[in-house]
Tab-separated table of C-alpha atoms and ligand atoms in Angstrom:
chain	number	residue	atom	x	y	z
A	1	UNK	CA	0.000	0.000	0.000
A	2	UNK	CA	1.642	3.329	-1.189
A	3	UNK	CA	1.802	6.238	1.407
A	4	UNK	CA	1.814	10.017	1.135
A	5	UNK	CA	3.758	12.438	2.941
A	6	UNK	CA	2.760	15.585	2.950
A	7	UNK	CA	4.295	18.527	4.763
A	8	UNK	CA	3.312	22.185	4.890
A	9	UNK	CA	5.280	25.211	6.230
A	10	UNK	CA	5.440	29.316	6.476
A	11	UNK	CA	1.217	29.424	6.273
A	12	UNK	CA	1.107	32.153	9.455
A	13	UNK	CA	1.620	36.164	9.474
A	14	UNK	CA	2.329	38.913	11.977
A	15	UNK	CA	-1.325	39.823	12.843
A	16	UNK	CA	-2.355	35.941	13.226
A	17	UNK	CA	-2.473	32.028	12.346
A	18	UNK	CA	-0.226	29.370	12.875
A	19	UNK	CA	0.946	26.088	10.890
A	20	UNK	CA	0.061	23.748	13.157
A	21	UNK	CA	-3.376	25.385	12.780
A	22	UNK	CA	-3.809	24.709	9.044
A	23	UNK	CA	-2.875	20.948	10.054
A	24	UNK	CA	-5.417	20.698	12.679
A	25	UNK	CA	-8.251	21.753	9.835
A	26	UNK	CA	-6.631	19.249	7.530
A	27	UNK	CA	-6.737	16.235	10.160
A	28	UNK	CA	-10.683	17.716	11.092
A	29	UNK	CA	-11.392	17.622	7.582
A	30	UNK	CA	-9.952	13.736	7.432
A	31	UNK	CA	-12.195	13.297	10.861
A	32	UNK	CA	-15.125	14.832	8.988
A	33	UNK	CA	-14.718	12.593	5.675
A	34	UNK	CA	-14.674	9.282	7.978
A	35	UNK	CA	-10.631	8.930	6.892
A	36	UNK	CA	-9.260	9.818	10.001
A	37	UNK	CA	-7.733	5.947	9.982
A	38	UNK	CA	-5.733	6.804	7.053
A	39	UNK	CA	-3.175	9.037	8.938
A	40	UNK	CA	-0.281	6.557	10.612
A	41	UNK	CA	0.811	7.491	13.570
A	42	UNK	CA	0.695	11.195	14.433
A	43	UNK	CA	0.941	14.472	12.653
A	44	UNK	CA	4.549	15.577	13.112
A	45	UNK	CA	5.225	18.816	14.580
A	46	UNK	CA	8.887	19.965	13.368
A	47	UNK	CA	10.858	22.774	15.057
A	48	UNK	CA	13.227	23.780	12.824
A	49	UNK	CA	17.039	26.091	12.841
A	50	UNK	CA	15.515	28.378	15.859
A	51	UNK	CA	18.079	31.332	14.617
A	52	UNK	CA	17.072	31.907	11.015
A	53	UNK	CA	16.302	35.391	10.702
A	54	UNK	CA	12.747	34.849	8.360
A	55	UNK	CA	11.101	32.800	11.210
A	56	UNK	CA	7.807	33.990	12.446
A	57	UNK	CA	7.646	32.580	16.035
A	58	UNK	CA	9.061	29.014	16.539
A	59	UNK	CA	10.320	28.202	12.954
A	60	UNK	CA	7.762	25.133	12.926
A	61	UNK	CA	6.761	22.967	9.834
A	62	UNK	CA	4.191	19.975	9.999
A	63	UNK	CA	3.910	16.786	7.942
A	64	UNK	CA	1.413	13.884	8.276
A	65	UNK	CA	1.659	10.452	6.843
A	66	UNK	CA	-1.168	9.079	5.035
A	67	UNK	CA	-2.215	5.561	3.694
A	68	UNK	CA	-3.225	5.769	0.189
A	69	UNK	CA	-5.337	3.252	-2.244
A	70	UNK	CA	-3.391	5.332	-5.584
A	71	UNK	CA	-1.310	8.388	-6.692
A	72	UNK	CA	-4.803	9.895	-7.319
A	73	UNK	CA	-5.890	10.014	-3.693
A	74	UNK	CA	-2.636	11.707	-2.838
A	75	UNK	CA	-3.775	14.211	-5.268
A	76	UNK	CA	-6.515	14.685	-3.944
A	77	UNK	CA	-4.680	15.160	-0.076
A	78	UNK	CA	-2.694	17.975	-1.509
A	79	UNK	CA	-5.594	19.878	-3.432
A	80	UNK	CA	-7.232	20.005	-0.233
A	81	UNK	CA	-4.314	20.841	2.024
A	82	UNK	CA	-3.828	23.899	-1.045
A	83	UNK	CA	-7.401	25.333	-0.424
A	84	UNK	CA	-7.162	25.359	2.771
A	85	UNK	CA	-4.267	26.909	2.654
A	86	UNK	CA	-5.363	29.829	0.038
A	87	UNK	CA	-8.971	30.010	2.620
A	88	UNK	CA	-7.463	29.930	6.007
A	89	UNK	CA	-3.961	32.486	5.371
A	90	UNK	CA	-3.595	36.093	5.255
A	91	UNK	CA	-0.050	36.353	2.757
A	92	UNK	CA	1.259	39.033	4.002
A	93	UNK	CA	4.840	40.752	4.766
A	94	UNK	CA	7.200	38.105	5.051
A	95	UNK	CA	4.363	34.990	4.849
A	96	UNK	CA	5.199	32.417	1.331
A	97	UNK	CA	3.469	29.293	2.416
A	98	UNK	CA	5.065	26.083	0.741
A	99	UNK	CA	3.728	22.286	0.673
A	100	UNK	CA	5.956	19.294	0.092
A	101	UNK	CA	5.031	15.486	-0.975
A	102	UNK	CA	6.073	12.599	-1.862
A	103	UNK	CA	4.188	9.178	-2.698
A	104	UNK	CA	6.408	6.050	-0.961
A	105	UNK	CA	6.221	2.350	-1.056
A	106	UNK	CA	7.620	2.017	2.364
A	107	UNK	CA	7.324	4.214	5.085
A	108	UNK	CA	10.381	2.814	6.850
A	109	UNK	CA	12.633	3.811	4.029
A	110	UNK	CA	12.482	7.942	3.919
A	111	UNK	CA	15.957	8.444	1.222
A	112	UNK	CA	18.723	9.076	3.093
A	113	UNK	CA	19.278	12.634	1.683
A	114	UNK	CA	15.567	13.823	2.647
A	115	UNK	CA	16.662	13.023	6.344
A	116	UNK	CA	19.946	15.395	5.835
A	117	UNK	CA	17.939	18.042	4.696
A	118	UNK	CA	15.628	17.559	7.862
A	119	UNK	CA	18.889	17.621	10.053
A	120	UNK	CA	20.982	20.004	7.762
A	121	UNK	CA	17.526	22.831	8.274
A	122	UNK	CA	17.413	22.240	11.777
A	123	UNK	CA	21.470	23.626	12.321
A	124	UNK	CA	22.201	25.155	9.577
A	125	UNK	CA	20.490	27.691	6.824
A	126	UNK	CA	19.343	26.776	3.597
A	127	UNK	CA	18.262	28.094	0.543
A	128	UNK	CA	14.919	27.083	-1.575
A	129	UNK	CA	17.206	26.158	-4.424
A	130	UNK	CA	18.860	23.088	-2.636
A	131	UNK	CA	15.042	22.649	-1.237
A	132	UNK	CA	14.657	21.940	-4.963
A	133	UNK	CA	17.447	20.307	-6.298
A	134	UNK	CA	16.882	17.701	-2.936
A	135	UNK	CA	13.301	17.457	-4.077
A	136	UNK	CA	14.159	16.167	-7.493
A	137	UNK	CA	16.522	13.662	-6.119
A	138	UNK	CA	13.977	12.132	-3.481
A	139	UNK	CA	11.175	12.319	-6.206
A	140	UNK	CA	8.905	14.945	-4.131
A	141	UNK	CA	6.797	17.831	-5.679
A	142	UNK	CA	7.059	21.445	-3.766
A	143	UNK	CA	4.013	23.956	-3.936
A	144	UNK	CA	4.105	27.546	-3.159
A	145	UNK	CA	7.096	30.170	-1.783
A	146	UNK	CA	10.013	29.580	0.894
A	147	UNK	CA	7.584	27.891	2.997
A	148	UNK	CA	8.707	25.015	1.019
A	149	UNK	CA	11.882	24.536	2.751
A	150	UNK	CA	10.239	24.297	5.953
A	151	UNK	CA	7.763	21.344	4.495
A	152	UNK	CA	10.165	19.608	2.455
A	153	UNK	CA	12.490	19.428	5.871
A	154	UNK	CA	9.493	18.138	7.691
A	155	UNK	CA	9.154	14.976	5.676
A	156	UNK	CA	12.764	13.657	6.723
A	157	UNK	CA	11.866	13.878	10.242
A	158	UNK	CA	12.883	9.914	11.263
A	159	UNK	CA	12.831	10.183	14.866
A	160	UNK	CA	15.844	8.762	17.141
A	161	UNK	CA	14.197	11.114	19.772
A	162	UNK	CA	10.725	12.579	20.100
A	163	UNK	CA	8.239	14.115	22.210
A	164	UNK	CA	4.589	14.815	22.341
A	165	UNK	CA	2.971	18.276	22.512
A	166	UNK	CA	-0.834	18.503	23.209
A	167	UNK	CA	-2.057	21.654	21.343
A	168	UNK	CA	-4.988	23.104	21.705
A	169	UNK	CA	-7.274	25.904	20.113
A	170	UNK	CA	-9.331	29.040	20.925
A	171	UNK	CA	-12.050	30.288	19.159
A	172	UNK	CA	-11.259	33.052	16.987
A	173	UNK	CA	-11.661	36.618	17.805
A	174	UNK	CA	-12.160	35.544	21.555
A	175	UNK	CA	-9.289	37.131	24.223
A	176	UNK	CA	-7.043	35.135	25.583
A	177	UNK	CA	-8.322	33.256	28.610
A	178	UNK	CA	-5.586	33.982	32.041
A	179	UNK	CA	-4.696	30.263	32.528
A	180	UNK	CA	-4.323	29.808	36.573
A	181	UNK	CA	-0.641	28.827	38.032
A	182	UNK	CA	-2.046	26.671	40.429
A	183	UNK	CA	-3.970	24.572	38.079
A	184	UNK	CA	-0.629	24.187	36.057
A	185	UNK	CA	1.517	23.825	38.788
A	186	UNK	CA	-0.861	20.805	40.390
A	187	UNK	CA	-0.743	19.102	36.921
A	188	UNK	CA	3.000	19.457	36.950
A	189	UNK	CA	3.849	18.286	39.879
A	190	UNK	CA	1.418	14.918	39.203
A	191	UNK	CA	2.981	14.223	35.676
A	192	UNK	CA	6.227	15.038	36.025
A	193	UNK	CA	8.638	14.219	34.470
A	194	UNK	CA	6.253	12.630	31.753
A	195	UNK	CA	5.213	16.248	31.145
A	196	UNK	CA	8.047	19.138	31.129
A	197	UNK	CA	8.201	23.093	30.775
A	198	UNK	CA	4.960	23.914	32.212
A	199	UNK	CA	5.987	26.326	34.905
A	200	UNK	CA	8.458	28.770	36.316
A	201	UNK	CA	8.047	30.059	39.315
A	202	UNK	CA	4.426	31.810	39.028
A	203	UNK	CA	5.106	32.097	35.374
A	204	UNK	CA	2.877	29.821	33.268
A	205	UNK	CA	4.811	28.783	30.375
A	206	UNK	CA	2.463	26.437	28.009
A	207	UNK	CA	0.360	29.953	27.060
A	208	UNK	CA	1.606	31.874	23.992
A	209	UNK	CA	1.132	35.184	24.237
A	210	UNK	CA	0.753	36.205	19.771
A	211	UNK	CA	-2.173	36.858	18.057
A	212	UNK	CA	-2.036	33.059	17.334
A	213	UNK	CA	-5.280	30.706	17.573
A	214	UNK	CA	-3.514	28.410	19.922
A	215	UNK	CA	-4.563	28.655	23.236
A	216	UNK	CA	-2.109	26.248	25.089
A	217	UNK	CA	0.357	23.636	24.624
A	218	UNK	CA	1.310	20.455	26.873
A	219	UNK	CA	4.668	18.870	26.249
A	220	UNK	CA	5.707	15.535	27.744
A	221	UNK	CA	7.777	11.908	27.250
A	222	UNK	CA	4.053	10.749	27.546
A	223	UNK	CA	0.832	10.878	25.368
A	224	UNK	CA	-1.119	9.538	27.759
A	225	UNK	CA	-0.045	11.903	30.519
A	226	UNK	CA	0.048	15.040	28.075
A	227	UNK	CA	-3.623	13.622	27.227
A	228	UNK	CA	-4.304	13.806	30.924
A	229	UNK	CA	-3.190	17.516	31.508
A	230	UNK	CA	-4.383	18.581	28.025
A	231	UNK	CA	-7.749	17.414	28.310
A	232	UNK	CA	-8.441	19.044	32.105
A	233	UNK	CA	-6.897	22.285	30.907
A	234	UNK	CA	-8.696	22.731	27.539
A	235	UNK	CA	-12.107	21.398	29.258
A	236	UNK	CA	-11.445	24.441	32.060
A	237	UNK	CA	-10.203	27.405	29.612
A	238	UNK	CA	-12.967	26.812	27.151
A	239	UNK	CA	-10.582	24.852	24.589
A	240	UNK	CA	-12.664	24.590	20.970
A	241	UNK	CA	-10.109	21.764	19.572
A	242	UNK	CA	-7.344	19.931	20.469
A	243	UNK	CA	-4.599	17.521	18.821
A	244	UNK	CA	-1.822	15.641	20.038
A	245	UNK	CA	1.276	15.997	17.841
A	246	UNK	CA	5.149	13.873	17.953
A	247	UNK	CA	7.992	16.703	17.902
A	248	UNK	CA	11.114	16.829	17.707
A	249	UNK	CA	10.544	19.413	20.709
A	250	UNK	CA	13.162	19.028	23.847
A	251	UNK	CA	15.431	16.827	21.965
A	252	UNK	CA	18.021	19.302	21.732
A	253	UNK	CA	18.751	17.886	18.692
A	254	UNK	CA	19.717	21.102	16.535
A	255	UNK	CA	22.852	20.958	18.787
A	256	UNK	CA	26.060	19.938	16.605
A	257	UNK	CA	29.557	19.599	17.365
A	258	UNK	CA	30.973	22.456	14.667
A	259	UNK	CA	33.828	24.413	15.629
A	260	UNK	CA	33.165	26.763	13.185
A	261	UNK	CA	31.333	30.212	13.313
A	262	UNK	CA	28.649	30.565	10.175
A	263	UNK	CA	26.347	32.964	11.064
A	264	UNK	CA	22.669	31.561	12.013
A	265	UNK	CA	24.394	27.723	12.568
A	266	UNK	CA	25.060	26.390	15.523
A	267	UNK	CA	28.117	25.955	17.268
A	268	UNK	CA	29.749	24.387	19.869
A	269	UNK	CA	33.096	25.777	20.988
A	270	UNK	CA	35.883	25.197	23.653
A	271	UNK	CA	38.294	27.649	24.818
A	272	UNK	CA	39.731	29.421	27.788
A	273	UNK	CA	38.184	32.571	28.710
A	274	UNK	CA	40.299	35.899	28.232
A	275	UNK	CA	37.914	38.457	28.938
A	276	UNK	CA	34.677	38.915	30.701
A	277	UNK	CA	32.987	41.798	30.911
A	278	UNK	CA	29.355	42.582	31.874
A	279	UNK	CA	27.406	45.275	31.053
A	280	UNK	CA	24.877	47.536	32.939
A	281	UNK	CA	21.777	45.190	32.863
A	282	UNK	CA	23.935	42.057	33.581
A	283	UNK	CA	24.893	40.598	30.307
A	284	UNK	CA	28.229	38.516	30.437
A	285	UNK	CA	30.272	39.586	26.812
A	286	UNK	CA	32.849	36.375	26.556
A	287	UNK	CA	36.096	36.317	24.807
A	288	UNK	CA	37.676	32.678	24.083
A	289	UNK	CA	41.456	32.476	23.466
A	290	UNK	CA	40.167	31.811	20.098
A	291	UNK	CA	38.900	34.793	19.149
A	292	UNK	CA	35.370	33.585	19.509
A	293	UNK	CA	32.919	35.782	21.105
A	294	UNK	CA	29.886	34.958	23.197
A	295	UNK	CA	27.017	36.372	24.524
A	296	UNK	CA	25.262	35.136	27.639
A	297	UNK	CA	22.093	37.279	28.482
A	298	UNK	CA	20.910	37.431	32.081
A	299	UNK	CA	17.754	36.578	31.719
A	300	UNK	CA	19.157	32.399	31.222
A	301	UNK	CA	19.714	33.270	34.284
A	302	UNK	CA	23.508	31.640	34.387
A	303	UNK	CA	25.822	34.658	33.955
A	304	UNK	CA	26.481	35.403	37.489
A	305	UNK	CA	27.995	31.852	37.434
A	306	UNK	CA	30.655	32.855	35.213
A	307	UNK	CA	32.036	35.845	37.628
A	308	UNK	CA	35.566	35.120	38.685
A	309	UNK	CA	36.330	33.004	35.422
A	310	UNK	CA	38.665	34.126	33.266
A	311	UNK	CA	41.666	31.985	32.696
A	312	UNK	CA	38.896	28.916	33.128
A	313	UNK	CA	38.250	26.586	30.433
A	314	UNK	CA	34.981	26.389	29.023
A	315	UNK	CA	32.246	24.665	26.462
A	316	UNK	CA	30.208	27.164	25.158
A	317	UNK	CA	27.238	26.169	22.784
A	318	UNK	CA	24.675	27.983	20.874
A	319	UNK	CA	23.512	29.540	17.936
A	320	UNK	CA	25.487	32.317	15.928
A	321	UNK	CA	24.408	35.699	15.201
A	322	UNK	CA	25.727	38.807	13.401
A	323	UNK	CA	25.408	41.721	15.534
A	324	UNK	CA	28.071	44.203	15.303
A	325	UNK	CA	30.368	40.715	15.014
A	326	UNK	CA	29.835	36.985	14.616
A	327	UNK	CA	28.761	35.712	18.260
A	328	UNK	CA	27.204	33.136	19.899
A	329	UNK	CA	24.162	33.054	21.713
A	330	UNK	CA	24.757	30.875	24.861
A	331	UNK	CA	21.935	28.220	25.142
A	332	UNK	CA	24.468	26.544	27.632
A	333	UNK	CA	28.050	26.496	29.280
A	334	UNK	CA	29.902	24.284	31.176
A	335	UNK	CA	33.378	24.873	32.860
A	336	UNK	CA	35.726	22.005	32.068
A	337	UNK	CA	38.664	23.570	34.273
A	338	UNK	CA	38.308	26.232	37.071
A	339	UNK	CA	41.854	28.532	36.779
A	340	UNK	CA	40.721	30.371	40.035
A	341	UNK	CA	42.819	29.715	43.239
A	342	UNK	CA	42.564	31.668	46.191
A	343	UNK	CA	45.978	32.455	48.074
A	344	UNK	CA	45.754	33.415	51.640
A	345	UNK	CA	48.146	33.465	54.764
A	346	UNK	CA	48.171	30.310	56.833
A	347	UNK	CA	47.558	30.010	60.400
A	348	UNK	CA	49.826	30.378	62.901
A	349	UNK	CA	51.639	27.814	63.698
A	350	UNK	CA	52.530	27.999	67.186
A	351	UNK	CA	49.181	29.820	68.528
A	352	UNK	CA	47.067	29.039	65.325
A	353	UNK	CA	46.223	33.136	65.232
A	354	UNK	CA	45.674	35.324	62.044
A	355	UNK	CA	48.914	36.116	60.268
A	356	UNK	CA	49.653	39.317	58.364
A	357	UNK	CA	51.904	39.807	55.664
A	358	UNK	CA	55.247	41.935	56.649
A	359	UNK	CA	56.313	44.569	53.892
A	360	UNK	CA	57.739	42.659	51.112
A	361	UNK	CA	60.496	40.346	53.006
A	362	UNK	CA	57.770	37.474	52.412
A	363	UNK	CA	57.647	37.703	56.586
A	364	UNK	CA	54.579	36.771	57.913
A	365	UNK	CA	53.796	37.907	61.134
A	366	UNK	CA	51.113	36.418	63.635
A	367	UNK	CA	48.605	39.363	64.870
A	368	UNK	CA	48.010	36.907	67.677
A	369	UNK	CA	51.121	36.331	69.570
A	370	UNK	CA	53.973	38.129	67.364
A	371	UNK	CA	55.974	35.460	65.576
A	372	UNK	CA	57.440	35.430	62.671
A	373	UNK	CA	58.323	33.343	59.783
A	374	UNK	CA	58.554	32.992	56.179
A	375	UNK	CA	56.297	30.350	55.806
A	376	UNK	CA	54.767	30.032	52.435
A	377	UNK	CA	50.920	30.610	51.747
A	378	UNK	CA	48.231	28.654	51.560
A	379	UNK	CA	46.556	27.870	47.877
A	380	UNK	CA	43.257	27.268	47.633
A	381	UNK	CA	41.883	25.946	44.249
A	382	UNK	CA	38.033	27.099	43.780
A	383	UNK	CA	37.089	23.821	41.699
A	384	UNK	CA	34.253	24.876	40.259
A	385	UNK	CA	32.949	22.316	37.319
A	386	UNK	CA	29.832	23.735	36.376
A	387	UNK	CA	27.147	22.937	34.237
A	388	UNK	CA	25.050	25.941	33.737
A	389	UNK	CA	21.785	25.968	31.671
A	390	UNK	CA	18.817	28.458	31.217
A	391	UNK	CA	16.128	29.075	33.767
A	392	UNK	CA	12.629	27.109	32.453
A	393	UNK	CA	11.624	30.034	30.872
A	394	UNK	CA	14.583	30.648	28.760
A	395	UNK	CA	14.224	27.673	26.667
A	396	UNK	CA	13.586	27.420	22.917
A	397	UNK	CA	11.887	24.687	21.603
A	398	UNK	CA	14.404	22.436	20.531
A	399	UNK	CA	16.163	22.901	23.543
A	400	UNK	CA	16.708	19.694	25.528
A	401	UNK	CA	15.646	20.372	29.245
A	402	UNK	CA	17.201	18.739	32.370
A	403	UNK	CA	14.332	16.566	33.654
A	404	UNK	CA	14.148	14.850	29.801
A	405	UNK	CA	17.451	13.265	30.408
A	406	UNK	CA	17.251	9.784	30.922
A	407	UNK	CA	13.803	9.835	28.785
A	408	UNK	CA	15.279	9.939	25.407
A	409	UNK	CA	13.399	7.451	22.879
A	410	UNK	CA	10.804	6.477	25.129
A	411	UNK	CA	7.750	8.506	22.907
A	412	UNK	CA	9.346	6.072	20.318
A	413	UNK	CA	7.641	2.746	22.215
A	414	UNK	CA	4.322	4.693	23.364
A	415	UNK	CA	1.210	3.258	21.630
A	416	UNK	CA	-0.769	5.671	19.631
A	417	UNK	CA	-3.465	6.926	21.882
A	418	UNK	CA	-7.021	6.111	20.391
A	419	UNK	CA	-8.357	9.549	20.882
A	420	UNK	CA	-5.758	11.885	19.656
A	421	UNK	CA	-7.962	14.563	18.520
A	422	UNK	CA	-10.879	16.489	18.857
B	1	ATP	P1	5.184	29.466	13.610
B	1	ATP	O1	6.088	28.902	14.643
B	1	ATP	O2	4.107	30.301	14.187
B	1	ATP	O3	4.639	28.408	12.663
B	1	ATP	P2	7.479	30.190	12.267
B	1	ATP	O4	8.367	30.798	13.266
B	1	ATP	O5	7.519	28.740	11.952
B	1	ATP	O6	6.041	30.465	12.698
B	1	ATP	P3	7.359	30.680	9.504
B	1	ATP	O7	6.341	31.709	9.185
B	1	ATP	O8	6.976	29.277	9.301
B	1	ATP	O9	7.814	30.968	10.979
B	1	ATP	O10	8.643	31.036	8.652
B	1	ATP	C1	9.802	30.291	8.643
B	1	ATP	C2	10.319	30.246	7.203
B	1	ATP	O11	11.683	29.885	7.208
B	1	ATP	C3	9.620	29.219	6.355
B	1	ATP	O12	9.436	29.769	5.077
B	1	ATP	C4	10.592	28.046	6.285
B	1	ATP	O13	10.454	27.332	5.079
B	1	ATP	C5	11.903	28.761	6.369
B	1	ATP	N1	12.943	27.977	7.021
B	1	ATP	C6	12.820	27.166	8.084
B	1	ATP	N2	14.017	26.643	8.428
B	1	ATP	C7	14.909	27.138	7.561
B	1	ATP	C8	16.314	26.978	7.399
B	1	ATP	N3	17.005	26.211	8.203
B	1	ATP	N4	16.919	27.643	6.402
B	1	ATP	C9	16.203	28.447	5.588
B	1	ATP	N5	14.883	28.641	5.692
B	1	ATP	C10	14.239	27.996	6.658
């Protein structure tokens, strides 16, 4: 049986909409027809390079997989994925929505150079030509303007890593509905860690605050437990839809291991600090012996960590941007050798009083009882490994937070909920 994949992208302006919007519709309009068994799996909800410059919100691109009796029902997927399209978005300023397809045999064999494309537009920048020339090569068709990049990436999404993000929807023109921290904050604390990035502090964090129709989104290791939380939430806050989507979200897998500095790819670097300097609202400016610059803004919420480190060698990783110079935006740092010793006078050693330096003999003198040596001073290495990351509500999207570790590849063996939307 032949399948279709079909991936959309770039379908949501300033003023309003969102891609994983125009999916929802599709999937409603699949519920509608009575073909809501043809989709396998879940719609896939793909985060892609978070520092592009043309990105709207959360660079995201969708793509659903679809059984498929012939090449003419796939037509017929993609003509109605186009009007909805041309109905449901507003083109304007910077919006060029795209689709992307391609009819396979076999699901479990996406061509190898679809998959690089996926993992080459989640690091890296790239242009609709090579969208193109990839296209040709993997036999899919493209639709529309730069929003095909974004779809054709989407299809060579073959997870090694996923998560789950319940989404749901407000009616339109309604105002956005102040979800309660203590409702949040119960429902994290009972499906944690199956559920992650739901609260800082008093600060709810699965609201946007755009013009967007989504009203909230649930992210988690767990359908089920996503399902749980979703469904209360979107039940209380007068919810109008709701899907469950598998992401790439929290995977952290945008992060590479380049050593080089491209602007708007990501790098990872290592190097001894030479200069640290902060600026008046708290912003650490780095300088690696390297030459490589870095910026860590206060708001991550790790830059008072770094005080005292120069001469310390570090791992600083991130995403490159051209400002008045190439630097990189810290997601993350993490001392691999603390320079810093402290010297100070020892005790002393007959009456185990203070002792004070004496002019510049090297004398030291005790403040206690009077004698006097030249006894040499104590060194006291500070030792501090660190591992510093952002505070919860500092994280991007792909950004892989602490409580997923150890979770990795479990969405991979969760059955497919039967109710997954509504
Ligand atoms: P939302 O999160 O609300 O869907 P967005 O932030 O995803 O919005 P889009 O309006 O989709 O923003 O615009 C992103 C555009 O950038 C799309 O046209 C997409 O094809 C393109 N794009 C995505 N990743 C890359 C990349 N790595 N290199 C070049 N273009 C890219």
């Amino acid at each position: 049986m032949p399948y279709l994949l079909l991936g959309i992208d770039d379908t949501d302006w300033e003023g309003g909409g969102c891609t994983t919007y125009v999916m929802y519709s599709f999937i409603k309009y699949l519920v509608n027809e009575g073909r809501i068994d043809k989709v396998i799996g879940l719609p896939r909800l793909t985060r892609l390079n978070p520092y592009i410059p043309f990105k709207t919100r959360g660079n995201a691109s969708l793509s659903v997989i679809l059984s498929i009796d012939d090449e003419g029902e796939a037509e017929d997927y993609v003509e109605t994925m186009k009007d909805l399209i041309d109905n449901m978005v507003k083109p304007t300023g910077k919006t060029s929505p795209g689709i992307a397809y391609v009819v396979l045999n076999d699901v479990s064999k996406i061509n190898p150079r679809l998959t690089w494309f996926y993992e080459k537009a989640i690091r890296d920048v790239v242009t609709m030509d090579l969208a193109r020339r990839v296209a040709e090569r993997v036999g899919a068709k493209l639709i529309g303007g730069r929003g095909i990049i974004g779809a054709l990436a989407s299809l060579g999404f073959t997870p090694r890593d996923a998560t789950f993000e319940f989404t749901s929807y407000r009616a339109e023109d309604t105002e956005r509905p102040i979800i309660d921290p203590y409702d949040v904050k119960l429902w994290d604390e009972v499906t944690g860690p199956f559920t992650f990035l739901n609260i800082d502090g008093e600060h709810v964090l699965i609201e946007p605050h755009g013009p967007d129709p989504v009203l909230f989104g649930v992210r988690g290791d767990s359908p089920y437990h996503v399902l749980a939380m979703g469904n209360y939430l979107a039940n209380k806050y007068g919810a109008v839809g709701w899907i469950l989507y598998v992401t790439n979200q929290g995977t952290g897998e945008h992060r590479s291991h380049a050593s080089s500095i491209v602007p708007y790819r990501y790098a990872d670097i290592t190097g001894v600090i030479v200069s640290l300097v902060f600026d008046e609202h708290g912003h650490a400016y780095l300088t690696l012996d390297n030459g490589v610059k870095a910026i860590v803004y206060r708001h991550l919420g790790i830059s008072k960590d770094l005080s005292k480190c120069i001469g310390c060698l570090v791992q600083v990783w991130g995403g490159v941007k051209p400002d008045d110079e190439l630097s990189i935006y810290v997601e993350g740092i993490r001392v691999l050798h603390d320079r810093y010793v402290e010297i100070r006078n020892p005790k002393c050693p007959i009456c185990g009083g203070p002792m004070e330096s004496v002019g510049r003999s090297g004398l030291l003198r005790c403040k206690r009882c009077g004698f006097e040596d030249k006894i040499p001073r104590v060194f006291e290495p500070r030792n501090q490994w660190f591992y510093a990351k952002p505070r919860k509500s500092e994280y991007r999207h792909l950004m892989k937070p602490g409580e997923r570790i150890g979770l990795e590849g479990l969405a991979l063996y969760m059955p497919k909920p039967s109710l997954w939307v509504y």
